[in-house]
PDB file of C-alpha atoms and ligand atoms in Angstrom:
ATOM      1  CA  UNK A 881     -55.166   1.735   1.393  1.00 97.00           C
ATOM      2  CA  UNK A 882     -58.785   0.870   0.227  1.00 98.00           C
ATOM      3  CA  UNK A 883     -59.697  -2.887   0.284  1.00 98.00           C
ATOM      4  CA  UNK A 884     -62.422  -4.488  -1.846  1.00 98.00           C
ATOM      5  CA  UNK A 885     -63.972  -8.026  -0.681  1.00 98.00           C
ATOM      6  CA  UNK A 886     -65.929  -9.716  -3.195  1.00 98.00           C
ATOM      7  CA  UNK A 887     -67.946  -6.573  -4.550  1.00 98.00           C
ATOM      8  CA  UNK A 888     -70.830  -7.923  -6.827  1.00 98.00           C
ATOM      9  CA  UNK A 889     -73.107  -4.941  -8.602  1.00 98.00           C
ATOM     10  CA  UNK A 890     -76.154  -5.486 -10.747  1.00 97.00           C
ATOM     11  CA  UNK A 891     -78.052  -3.593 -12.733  1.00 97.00           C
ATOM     12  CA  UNK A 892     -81.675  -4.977 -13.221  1.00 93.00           C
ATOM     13  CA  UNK A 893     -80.814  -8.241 -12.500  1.00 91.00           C
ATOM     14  CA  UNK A 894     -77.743  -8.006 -15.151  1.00 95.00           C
ATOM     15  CA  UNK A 895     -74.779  -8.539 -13.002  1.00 97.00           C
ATOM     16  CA  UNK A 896     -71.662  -6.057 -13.985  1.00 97.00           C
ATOM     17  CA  UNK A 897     -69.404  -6.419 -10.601  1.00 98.00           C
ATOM     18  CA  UNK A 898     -69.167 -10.490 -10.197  1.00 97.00           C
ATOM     19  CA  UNK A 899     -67.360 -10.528  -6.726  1.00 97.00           C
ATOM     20  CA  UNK A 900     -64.316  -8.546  -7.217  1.00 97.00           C
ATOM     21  CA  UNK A 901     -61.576  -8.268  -4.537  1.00 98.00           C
ATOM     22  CA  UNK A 902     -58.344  -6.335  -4.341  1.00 98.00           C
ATOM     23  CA  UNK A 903     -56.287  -3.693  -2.540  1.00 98.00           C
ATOM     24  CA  UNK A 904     -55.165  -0.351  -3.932  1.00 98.00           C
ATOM     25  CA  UNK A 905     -52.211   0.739  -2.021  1.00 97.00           C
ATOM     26  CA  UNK A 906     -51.180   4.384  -0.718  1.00 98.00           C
ATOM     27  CA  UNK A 907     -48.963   6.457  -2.346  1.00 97.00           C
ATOM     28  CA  UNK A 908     -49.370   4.251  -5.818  1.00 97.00           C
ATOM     29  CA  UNK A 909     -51.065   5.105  -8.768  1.00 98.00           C
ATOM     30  CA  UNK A 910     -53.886   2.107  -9.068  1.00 98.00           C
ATOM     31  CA  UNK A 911     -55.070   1.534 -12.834  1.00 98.00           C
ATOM     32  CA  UNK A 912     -57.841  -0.352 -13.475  1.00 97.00           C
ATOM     33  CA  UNK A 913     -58.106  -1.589 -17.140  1.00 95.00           C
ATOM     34  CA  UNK A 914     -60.316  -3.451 -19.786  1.00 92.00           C
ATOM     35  CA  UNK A 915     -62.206  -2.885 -22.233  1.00 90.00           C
ATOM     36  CA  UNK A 916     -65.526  -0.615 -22.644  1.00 89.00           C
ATOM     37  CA  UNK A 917     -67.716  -1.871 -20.599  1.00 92.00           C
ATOM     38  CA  UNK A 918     -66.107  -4.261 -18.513  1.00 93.00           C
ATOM     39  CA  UNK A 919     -67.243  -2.160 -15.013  1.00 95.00           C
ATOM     40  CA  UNK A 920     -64.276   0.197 -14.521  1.00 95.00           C
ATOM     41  CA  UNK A 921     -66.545   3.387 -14.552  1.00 95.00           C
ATOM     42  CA  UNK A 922     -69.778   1.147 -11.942  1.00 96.00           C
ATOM     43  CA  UNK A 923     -66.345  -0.208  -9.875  1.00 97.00           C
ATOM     44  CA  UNK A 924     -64.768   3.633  -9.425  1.00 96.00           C
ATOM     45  CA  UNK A 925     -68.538   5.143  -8.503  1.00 96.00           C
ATOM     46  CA  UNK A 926     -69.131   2.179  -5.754  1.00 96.00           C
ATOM     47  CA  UNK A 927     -66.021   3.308  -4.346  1.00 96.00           C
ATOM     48  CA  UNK A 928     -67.225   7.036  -4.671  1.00 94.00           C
ATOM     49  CA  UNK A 929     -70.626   5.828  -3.276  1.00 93.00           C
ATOM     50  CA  UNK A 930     -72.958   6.352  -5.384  1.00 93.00           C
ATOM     51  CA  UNK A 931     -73.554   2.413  -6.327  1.00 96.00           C
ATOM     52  CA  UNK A 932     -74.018   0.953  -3.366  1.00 95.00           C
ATOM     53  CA  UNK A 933     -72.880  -3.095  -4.499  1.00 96.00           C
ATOM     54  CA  UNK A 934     -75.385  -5.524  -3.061  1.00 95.00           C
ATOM     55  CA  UNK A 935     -72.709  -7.693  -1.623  1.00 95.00           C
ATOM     56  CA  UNK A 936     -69.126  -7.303  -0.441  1.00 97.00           C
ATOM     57  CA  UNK A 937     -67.076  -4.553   1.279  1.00 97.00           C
ATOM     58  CA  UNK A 938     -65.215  -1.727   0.581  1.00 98.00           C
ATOM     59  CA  UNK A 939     -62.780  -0.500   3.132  1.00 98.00           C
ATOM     60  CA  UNK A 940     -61.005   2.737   3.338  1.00 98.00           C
ATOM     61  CA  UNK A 941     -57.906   2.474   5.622  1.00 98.00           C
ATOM     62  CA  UNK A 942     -59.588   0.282   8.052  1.00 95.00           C
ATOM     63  CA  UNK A 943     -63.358   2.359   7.610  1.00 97.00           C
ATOM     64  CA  UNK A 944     -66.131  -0.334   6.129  1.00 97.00           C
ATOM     65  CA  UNK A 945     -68.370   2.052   4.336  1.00 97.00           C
ATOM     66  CA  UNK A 946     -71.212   0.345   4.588  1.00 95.00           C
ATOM     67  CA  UNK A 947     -71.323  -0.149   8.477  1.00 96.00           C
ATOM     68  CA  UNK A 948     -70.150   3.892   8.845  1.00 96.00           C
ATOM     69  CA  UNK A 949     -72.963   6.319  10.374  1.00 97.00           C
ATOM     70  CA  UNK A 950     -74.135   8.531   7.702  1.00 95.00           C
ATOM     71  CA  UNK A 951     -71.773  11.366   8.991  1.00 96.00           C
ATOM     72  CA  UNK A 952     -69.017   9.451   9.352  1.00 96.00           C
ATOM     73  CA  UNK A 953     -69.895   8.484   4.917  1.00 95.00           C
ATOM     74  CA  UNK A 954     -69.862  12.624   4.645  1.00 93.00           C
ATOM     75  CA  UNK A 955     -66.932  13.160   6.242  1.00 93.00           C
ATOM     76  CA  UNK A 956     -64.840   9.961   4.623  1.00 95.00           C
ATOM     77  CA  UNK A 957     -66.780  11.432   1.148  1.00 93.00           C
ATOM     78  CA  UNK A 958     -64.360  15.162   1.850  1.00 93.00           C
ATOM     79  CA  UNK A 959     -61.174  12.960   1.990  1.00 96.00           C
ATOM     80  CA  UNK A 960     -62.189  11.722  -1.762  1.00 96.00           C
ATOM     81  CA  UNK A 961     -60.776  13.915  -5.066  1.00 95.00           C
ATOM     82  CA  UNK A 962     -62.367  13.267  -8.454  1.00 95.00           C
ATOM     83  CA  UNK A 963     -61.672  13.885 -11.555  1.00 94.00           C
ATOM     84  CA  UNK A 964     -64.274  12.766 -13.705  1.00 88.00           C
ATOM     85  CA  UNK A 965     -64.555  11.885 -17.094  1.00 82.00           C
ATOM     86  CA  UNK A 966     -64.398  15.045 -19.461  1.00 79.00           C
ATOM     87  CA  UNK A 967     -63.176  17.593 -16.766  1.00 73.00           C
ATOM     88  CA  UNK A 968     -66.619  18.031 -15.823  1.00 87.00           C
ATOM     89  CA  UNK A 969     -65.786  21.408 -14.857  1.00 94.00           C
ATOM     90  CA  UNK A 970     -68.993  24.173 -14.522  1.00 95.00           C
ATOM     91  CA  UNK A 971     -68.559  26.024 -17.304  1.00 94.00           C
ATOM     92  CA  UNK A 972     -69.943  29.561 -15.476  1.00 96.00           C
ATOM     93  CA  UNK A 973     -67.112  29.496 -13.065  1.00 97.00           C
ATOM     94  CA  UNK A 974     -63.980  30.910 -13.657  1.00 97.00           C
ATOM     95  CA  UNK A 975     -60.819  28.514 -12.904  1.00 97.00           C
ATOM     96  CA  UNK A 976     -60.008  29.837  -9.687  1.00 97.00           C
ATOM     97  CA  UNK A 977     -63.761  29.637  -8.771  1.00 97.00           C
ATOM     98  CA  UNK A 978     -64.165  26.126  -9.851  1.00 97.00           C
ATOM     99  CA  UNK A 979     -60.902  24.613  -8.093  1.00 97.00           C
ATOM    100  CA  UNK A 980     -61.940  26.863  -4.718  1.00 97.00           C
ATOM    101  CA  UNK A 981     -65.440  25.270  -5.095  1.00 96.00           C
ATOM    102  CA  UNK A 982     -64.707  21.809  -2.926  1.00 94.00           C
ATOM    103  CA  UNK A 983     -63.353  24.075  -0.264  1.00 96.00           C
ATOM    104  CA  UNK A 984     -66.439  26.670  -0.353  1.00 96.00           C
ATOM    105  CA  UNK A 985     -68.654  23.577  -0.679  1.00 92.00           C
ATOM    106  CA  UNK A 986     -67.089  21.291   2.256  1.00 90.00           C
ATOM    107  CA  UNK A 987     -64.690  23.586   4.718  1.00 92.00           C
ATOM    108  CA  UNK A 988     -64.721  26.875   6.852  1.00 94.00           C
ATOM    109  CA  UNK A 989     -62.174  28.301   5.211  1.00 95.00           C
ATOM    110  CA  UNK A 990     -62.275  32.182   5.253  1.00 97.00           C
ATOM    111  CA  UNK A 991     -61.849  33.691   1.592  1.00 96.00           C
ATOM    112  CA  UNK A 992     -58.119  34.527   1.729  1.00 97.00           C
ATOM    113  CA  UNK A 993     -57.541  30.750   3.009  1.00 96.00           C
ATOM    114  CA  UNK A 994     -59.439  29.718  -0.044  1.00 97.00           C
ATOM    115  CA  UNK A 995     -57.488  32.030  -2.165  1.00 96.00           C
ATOM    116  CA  UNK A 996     -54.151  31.081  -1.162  1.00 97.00           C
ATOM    117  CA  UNK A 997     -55.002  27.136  -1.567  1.00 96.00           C
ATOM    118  CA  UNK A 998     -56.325  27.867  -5.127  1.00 97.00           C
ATOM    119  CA  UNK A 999     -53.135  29.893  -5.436  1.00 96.00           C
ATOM    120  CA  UNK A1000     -50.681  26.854  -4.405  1.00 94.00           C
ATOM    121  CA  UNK A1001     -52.735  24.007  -6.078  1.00 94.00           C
ATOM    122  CA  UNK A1002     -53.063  26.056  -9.677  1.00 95.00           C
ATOM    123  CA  UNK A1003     -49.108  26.635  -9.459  1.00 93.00           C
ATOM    124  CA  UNK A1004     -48.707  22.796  -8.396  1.00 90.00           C
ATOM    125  CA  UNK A1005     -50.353  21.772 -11.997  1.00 92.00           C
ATOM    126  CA  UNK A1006     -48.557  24.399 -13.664  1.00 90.00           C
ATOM    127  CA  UNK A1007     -51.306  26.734 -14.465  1.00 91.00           C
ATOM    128  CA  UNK A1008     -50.544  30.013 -12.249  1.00 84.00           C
ATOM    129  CA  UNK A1009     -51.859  32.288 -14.941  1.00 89.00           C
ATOM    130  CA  UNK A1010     -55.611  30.870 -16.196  1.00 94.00           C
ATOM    131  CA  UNK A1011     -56.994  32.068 -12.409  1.00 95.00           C
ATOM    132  CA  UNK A1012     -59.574  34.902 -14.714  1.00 97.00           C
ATOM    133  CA  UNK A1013     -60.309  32.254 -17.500  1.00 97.00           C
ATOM    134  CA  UNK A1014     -63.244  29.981 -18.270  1.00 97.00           C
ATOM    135  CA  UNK A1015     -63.151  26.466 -18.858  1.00 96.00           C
ATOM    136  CA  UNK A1016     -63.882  27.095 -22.346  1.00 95.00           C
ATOM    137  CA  UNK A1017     -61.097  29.528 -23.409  1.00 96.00           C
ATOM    138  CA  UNK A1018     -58.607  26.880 -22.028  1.00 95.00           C
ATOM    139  CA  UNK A1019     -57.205  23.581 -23.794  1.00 92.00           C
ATOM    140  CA  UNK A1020     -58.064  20.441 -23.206  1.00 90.00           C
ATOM    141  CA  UNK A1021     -55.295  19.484 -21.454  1.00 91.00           C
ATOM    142  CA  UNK A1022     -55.125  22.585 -19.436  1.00 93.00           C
ATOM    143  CA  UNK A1023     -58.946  21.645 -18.398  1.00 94.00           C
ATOM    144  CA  UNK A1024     -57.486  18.705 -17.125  1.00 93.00           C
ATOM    145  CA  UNK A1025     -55.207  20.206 -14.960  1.00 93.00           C
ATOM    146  CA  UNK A1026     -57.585  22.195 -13.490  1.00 95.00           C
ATOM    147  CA  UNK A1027     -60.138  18.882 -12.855  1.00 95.00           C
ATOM    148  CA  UNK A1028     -56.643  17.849 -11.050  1.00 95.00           C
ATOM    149  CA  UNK A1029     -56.075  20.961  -9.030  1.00 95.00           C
ATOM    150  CA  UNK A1030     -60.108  20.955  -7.770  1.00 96.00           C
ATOM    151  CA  UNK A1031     -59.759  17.184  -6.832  1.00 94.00           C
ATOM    152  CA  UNK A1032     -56.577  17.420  -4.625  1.00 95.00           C
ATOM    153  CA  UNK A1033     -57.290  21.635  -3.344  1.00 95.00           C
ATOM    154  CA  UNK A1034     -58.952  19.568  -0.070  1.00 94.00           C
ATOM    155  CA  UNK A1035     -55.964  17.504   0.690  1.00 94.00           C
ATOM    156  CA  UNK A1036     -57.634  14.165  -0.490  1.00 96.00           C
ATOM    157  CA  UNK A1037     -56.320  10.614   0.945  1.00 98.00           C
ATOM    158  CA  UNK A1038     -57.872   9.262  -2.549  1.00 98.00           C
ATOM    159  CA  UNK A1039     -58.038  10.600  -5.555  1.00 98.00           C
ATOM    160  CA  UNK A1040     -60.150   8.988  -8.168  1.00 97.00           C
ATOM    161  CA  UNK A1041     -59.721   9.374 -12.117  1.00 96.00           C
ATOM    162  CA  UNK A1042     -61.705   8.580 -14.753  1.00 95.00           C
ATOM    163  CA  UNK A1043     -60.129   8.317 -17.766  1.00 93.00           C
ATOM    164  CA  UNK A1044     -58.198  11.409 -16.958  1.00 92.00           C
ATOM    165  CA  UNK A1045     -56.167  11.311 -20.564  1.00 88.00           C
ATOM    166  CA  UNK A1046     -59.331  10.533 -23.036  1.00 86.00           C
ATOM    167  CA  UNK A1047     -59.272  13.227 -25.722  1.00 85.00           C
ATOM    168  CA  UNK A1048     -55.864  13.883 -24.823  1.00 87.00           C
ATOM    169  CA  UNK A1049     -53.248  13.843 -27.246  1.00 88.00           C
ATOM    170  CA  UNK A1050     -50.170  11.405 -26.913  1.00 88.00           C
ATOM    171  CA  UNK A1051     -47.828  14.090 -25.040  1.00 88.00           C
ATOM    172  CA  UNK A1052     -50.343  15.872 -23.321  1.00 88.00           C
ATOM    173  CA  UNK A1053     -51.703  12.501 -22.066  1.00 89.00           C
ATOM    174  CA  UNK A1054     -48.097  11.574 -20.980  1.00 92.00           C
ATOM    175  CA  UNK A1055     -47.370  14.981 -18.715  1.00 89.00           C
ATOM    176  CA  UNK A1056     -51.012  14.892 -17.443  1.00 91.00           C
ATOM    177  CA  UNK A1057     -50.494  10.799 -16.366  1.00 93.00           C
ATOM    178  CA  UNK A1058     -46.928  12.031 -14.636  1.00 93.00           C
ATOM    179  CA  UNK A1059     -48.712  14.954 -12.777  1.00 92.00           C
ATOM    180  CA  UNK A1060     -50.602  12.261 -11.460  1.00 95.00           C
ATOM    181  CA  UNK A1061     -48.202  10.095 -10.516  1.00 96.00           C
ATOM    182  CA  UNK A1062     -46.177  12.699  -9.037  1.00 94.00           C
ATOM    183  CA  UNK A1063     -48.932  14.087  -6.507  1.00 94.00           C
ATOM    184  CA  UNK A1064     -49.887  10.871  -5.473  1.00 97.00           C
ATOM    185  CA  UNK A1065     -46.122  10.296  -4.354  1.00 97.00           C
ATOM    186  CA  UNK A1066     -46.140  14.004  -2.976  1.00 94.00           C
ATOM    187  CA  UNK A1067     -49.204  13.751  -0.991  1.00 95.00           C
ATOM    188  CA  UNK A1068     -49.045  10.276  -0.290  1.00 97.00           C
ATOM    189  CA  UNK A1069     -52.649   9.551  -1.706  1.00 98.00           C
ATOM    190  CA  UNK A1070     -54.281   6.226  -2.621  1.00 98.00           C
ATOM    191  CA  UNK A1071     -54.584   6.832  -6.575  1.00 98.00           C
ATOM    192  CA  UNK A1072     -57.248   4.874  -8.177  1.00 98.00           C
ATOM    193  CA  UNK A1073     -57.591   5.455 -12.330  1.00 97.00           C
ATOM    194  CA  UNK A1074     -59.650   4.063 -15.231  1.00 96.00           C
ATOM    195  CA  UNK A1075     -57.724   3.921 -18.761  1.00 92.00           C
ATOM    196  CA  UNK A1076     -57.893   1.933 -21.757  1.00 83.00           C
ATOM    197  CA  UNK A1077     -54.783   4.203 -22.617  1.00 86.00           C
ATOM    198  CA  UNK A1078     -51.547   1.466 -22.806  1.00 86.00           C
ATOM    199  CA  UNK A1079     -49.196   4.370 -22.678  1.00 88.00           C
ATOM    200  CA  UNK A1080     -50.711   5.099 -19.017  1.00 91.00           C
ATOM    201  CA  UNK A1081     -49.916   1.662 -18.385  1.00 91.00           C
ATOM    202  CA  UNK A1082     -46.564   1.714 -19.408  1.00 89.00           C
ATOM    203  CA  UNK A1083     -45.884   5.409 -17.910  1.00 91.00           C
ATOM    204  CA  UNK A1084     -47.222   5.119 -14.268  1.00 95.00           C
ATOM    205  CA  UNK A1085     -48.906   1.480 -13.633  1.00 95.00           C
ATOM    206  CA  UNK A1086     -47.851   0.382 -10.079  1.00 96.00           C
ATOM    207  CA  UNK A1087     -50.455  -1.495  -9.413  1.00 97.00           C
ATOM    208  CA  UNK A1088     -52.497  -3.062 -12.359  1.00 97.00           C
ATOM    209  CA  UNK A1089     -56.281  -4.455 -11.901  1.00 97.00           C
ATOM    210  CA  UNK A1090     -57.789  -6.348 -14.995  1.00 96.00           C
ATOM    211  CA  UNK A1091     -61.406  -6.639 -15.274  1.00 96.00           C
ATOM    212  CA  UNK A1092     -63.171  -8.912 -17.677  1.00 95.00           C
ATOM    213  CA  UNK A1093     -66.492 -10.114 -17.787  1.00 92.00           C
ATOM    214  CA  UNK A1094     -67.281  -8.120 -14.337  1.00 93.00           C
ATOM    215  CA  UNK A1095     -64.125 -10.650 -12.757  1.00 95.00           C
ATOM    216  CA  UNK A1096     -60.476  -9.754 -11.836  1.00 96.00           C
ATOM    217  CA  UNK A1097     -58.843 -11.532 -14.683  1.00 95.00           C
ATOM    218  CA  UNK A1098     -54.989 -10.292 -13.462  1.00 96.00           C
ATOM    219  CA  UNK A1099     -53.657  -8.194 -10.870  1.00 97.00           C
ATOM    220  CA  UNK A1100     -49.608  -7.124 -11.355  1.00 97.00           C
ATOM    221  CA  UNK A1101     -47.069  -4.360 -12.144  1.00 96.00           C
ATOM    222  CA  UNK A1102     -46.517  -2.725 -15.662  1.00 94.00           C
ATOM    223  CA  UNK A1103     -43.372  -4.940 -15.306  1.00 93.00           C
ATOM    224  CA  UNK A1104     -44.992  -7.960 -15.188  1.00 94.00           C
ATOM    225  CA  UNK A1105     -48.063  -6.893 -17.622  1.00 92.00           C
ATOM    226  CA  UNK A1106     -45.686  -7.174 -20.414  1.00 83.00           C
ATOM    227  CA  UNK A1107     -44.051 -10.702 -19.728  1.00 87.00           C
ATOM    228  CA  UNK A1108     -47.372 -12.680 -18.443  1.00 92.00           C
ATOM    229  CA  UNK A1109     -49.139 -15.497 -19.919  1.00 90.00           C
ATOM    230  CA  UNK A1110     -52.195 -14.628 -19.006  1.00 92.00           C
ATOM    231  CA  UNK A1111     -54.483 -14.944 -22.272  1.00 89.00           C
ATOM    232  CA  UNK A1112     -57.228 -12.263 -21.419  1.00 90.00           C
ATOM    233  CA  UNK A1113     -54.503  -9.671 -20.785  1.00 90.00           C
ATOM    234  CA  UNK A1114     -52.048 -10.656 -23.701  1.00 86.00           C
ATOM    235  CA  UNK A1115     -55.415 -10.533 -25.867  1.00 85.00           C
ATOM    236  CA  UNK A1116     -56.113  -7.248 -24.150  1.00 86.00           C
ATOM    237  CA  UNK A1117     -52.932  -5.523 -24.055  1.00 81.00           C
ATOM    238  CA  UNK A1118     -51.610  -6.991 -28.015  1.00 77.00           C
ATOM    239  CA  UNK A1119     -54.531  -5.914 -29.643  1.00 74.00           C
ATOM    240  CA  UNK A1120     -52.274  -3.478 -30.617  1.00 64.00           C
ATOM    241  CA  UNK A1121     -49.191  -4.503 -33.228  1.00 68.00           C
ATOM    242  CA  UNK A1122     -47.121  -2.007 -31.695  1.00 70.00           C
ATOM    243  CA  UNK A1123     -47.176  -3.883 -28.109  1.00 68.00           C
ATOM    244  CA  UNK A1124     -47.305  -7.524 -29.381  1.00 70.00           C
ATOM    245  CA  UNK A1125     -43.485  -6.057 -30.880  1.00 74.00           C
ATOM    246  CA  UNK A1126     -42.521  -4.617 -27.705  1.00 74.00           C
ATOM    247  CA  UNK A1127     -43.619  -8.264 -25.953  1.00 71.00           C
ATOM    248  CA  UNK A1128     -41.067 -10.078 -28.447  1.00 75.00           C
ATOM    249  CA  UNK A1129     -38.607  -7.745 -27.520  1.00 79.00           C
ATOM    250  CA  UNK A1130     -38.804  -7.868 -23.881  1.00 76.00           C
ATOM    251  CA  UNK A1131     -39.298 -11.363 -23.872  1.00 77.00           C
ATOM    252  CA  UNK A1132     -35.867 -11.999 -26.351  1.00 78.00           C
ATOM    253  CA  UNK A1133     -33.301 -10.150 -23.723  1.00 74.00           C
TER     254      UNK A1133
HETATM  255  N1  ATP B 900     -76.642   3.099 -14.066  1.00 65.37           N
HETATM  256  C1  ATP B 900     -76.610   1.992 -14.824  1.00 65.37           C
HETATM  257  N2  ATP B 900     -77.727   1.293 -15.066  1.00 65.37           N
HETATM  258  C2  ATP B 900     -77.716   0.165 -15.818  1.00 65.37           C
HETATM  259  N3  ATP B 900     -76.603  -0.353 -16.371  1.00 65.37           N
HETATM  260  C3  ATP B 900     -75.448   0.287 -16.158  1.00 65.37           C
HETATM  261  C4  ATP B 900     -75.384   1.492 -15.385  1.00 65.37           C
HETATM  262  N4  ATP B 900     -74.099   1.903 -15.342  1.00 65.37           N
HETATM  263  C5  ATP B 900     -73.408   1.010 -16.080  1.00 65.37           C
HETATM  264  N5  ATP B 900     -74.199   0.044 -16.569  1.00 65.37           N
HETATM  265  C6  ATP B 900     -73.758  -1.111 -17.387  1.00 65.37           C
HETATM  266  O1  ATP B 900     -72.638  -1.687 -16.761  1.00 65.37           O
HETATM  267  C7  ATP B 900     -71.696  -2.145 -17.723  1.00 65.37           C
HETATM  268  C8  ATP B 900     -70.316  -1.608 -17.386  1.00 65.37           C
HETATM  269  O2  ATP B 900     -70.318  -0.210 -17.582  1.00 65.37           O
HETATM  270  P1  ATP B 900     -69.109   0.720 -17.221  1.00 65.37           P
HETATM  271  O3  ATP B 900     -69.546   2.115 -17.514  1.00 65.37           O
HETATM  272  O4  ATP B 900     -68.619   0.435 -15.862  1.00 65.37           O
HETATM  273  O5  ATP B 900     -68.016   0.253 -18.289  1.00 65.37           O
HETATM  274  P2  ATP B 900     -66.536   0.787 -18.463  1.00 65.37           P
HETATM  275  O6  ATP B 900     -65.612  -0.347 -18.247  1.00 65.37           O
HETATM  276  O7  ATP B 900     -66.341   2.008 -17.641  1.00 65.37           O
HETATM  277  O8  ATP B 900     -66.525   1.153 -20.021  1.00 65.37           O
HETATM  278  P3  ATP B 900     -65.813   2.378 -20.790  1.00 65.37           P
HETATM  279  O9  ATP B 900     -64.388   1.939 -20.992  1.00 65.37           O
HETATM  280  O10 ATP B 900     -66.551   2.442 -22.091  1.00 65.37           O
HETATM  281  O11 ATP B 900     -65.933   3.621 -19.989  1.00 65.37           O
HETATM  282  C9  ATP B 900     -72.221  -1.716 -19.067  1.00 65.37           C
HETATM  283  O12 ATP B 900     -72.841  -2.824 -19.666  1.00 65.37           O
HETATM  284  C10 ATP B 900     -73.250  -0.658 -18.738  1.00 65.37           C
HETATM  285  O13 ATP B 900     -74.285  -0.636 -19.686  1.00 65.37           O
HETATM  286 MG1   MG B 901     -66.017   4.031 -18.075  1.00 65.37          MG
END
């Protein structure tokens, strides 16, 4: 479970985080939403540490990261996964050498230890063939996968996503959001993604955090996303035609 206590966040005196507090539970996939450049992306990087807010505290199963010894940051930093924005994957490696890369980078894992990980991980995402390949004679999607199987090859207790679907198309977005979902429940990780994507809301949001303005505007299931009154999320979410339907239609039964 992480816990966030009033975390503000500015950028040359332009404040981005105004005092945001919530919990992101274990074992859930956590989805923080709203639109470009509301603070998703500065919110997930002060969890990852590298914004460091100016007030508030961030708390990692009962760890305050800001009062932890500098090795004590290192180590809690190995329990984190990532998968950034674009795959981010180095394009020199092969797959196998990028997903073993956490483990050559952070553990003392001897080379067949390494190789049997990247062995279990790449068949967990469904990708036991692409070991040889390089990122760019894969797909998009199966880039993703392989940003999935690097973040969770060292056993994380968090995994963090940033837009993990974005260039994705519909289907591929869908099995890559359940992959996610599934793991999470597998491994019993605290999940924490950034979407604009409404499907991903509708597919795997557990625990829904809001942002406007730098604020927690709403906090709530993807059950209760579609029946609130909230203004800034029915304006949010019914931007769309498609959803402002579905809302009718939920709210009629
Ligand atoms: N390193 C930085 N220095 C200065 N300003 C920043 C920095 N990082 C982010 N910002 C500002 O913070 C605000 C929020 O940015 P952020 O990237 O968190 O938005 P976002 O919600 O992730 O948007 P998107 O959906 O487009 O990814 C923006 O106004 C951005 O310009
Ligand atoms: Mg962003």
């Amino acid at each position: 479970m992480i816990e966030l206590k009033n975390i503000e966040k500015s950028f040359g005196g332009n404040k981005i985080l105004k005092g945001i507090s919530t919990v992101f539970e274990t074992g859930k996939t956590n989805l923080i939403i709203g639109q470009s450049g509301s603070g998703k992306t500065v919110l997930l990087k002060s969890l990852l540490g590298i914004h460091t807010p100016e007030s508030g505290q961030i708390c990692f199963d009962g760890r305050i990261y800001s009062e932890l010894a500098p090795d004590e940051k290192r180590d809690l930093r190995t329990e984190i996964g990532m998968v950034f924005q674009g795959s981010a994957l180095f394009d020199s490696m092969t797959v196998a050498e990028n997903v073993g890369f956490p483990l050559r980078m952070f553990t003392k894992d001897n080379k067949a230890m390494i190789k049997e990980r990247v062995d279990f991980v790449l068949e967990r995402v469904a990708l036991k063939d692409a070991h040889h390949k390089l990122p760019s004679e894969i797909s998009g999607g199966m880039q993703k996968r392989v940003a999935i199987a690097r973040a969770i090859v060292n056993r994380p207790k968090y995994l963090f996503c940033d837009e993990p679907n974005s260039g994705l198309d519909p289907n591929t977005s869908t099995l890559i959001d359940n992959l996610i979902k599934e793991i999470t429940e597998e491994y019993d990780i605290t999940t924490v993604i950034n979407t604009h994507d409404m499907n991903s809301v509708m597919e795997i949001g557990d625990n829904i955090l809001f942002l406007k303005n730098g604020l927690k505007a709403w906090q709530g299931t993807k059950e209760e996303i579609f029946i609130t009154d909230n203004e800034a999320v029915v304006d949010f979410v019914y931007s769309s035609n498609l959803f402002r339907k579905v809302r009718e239609a939920y709210l009629k039964e």
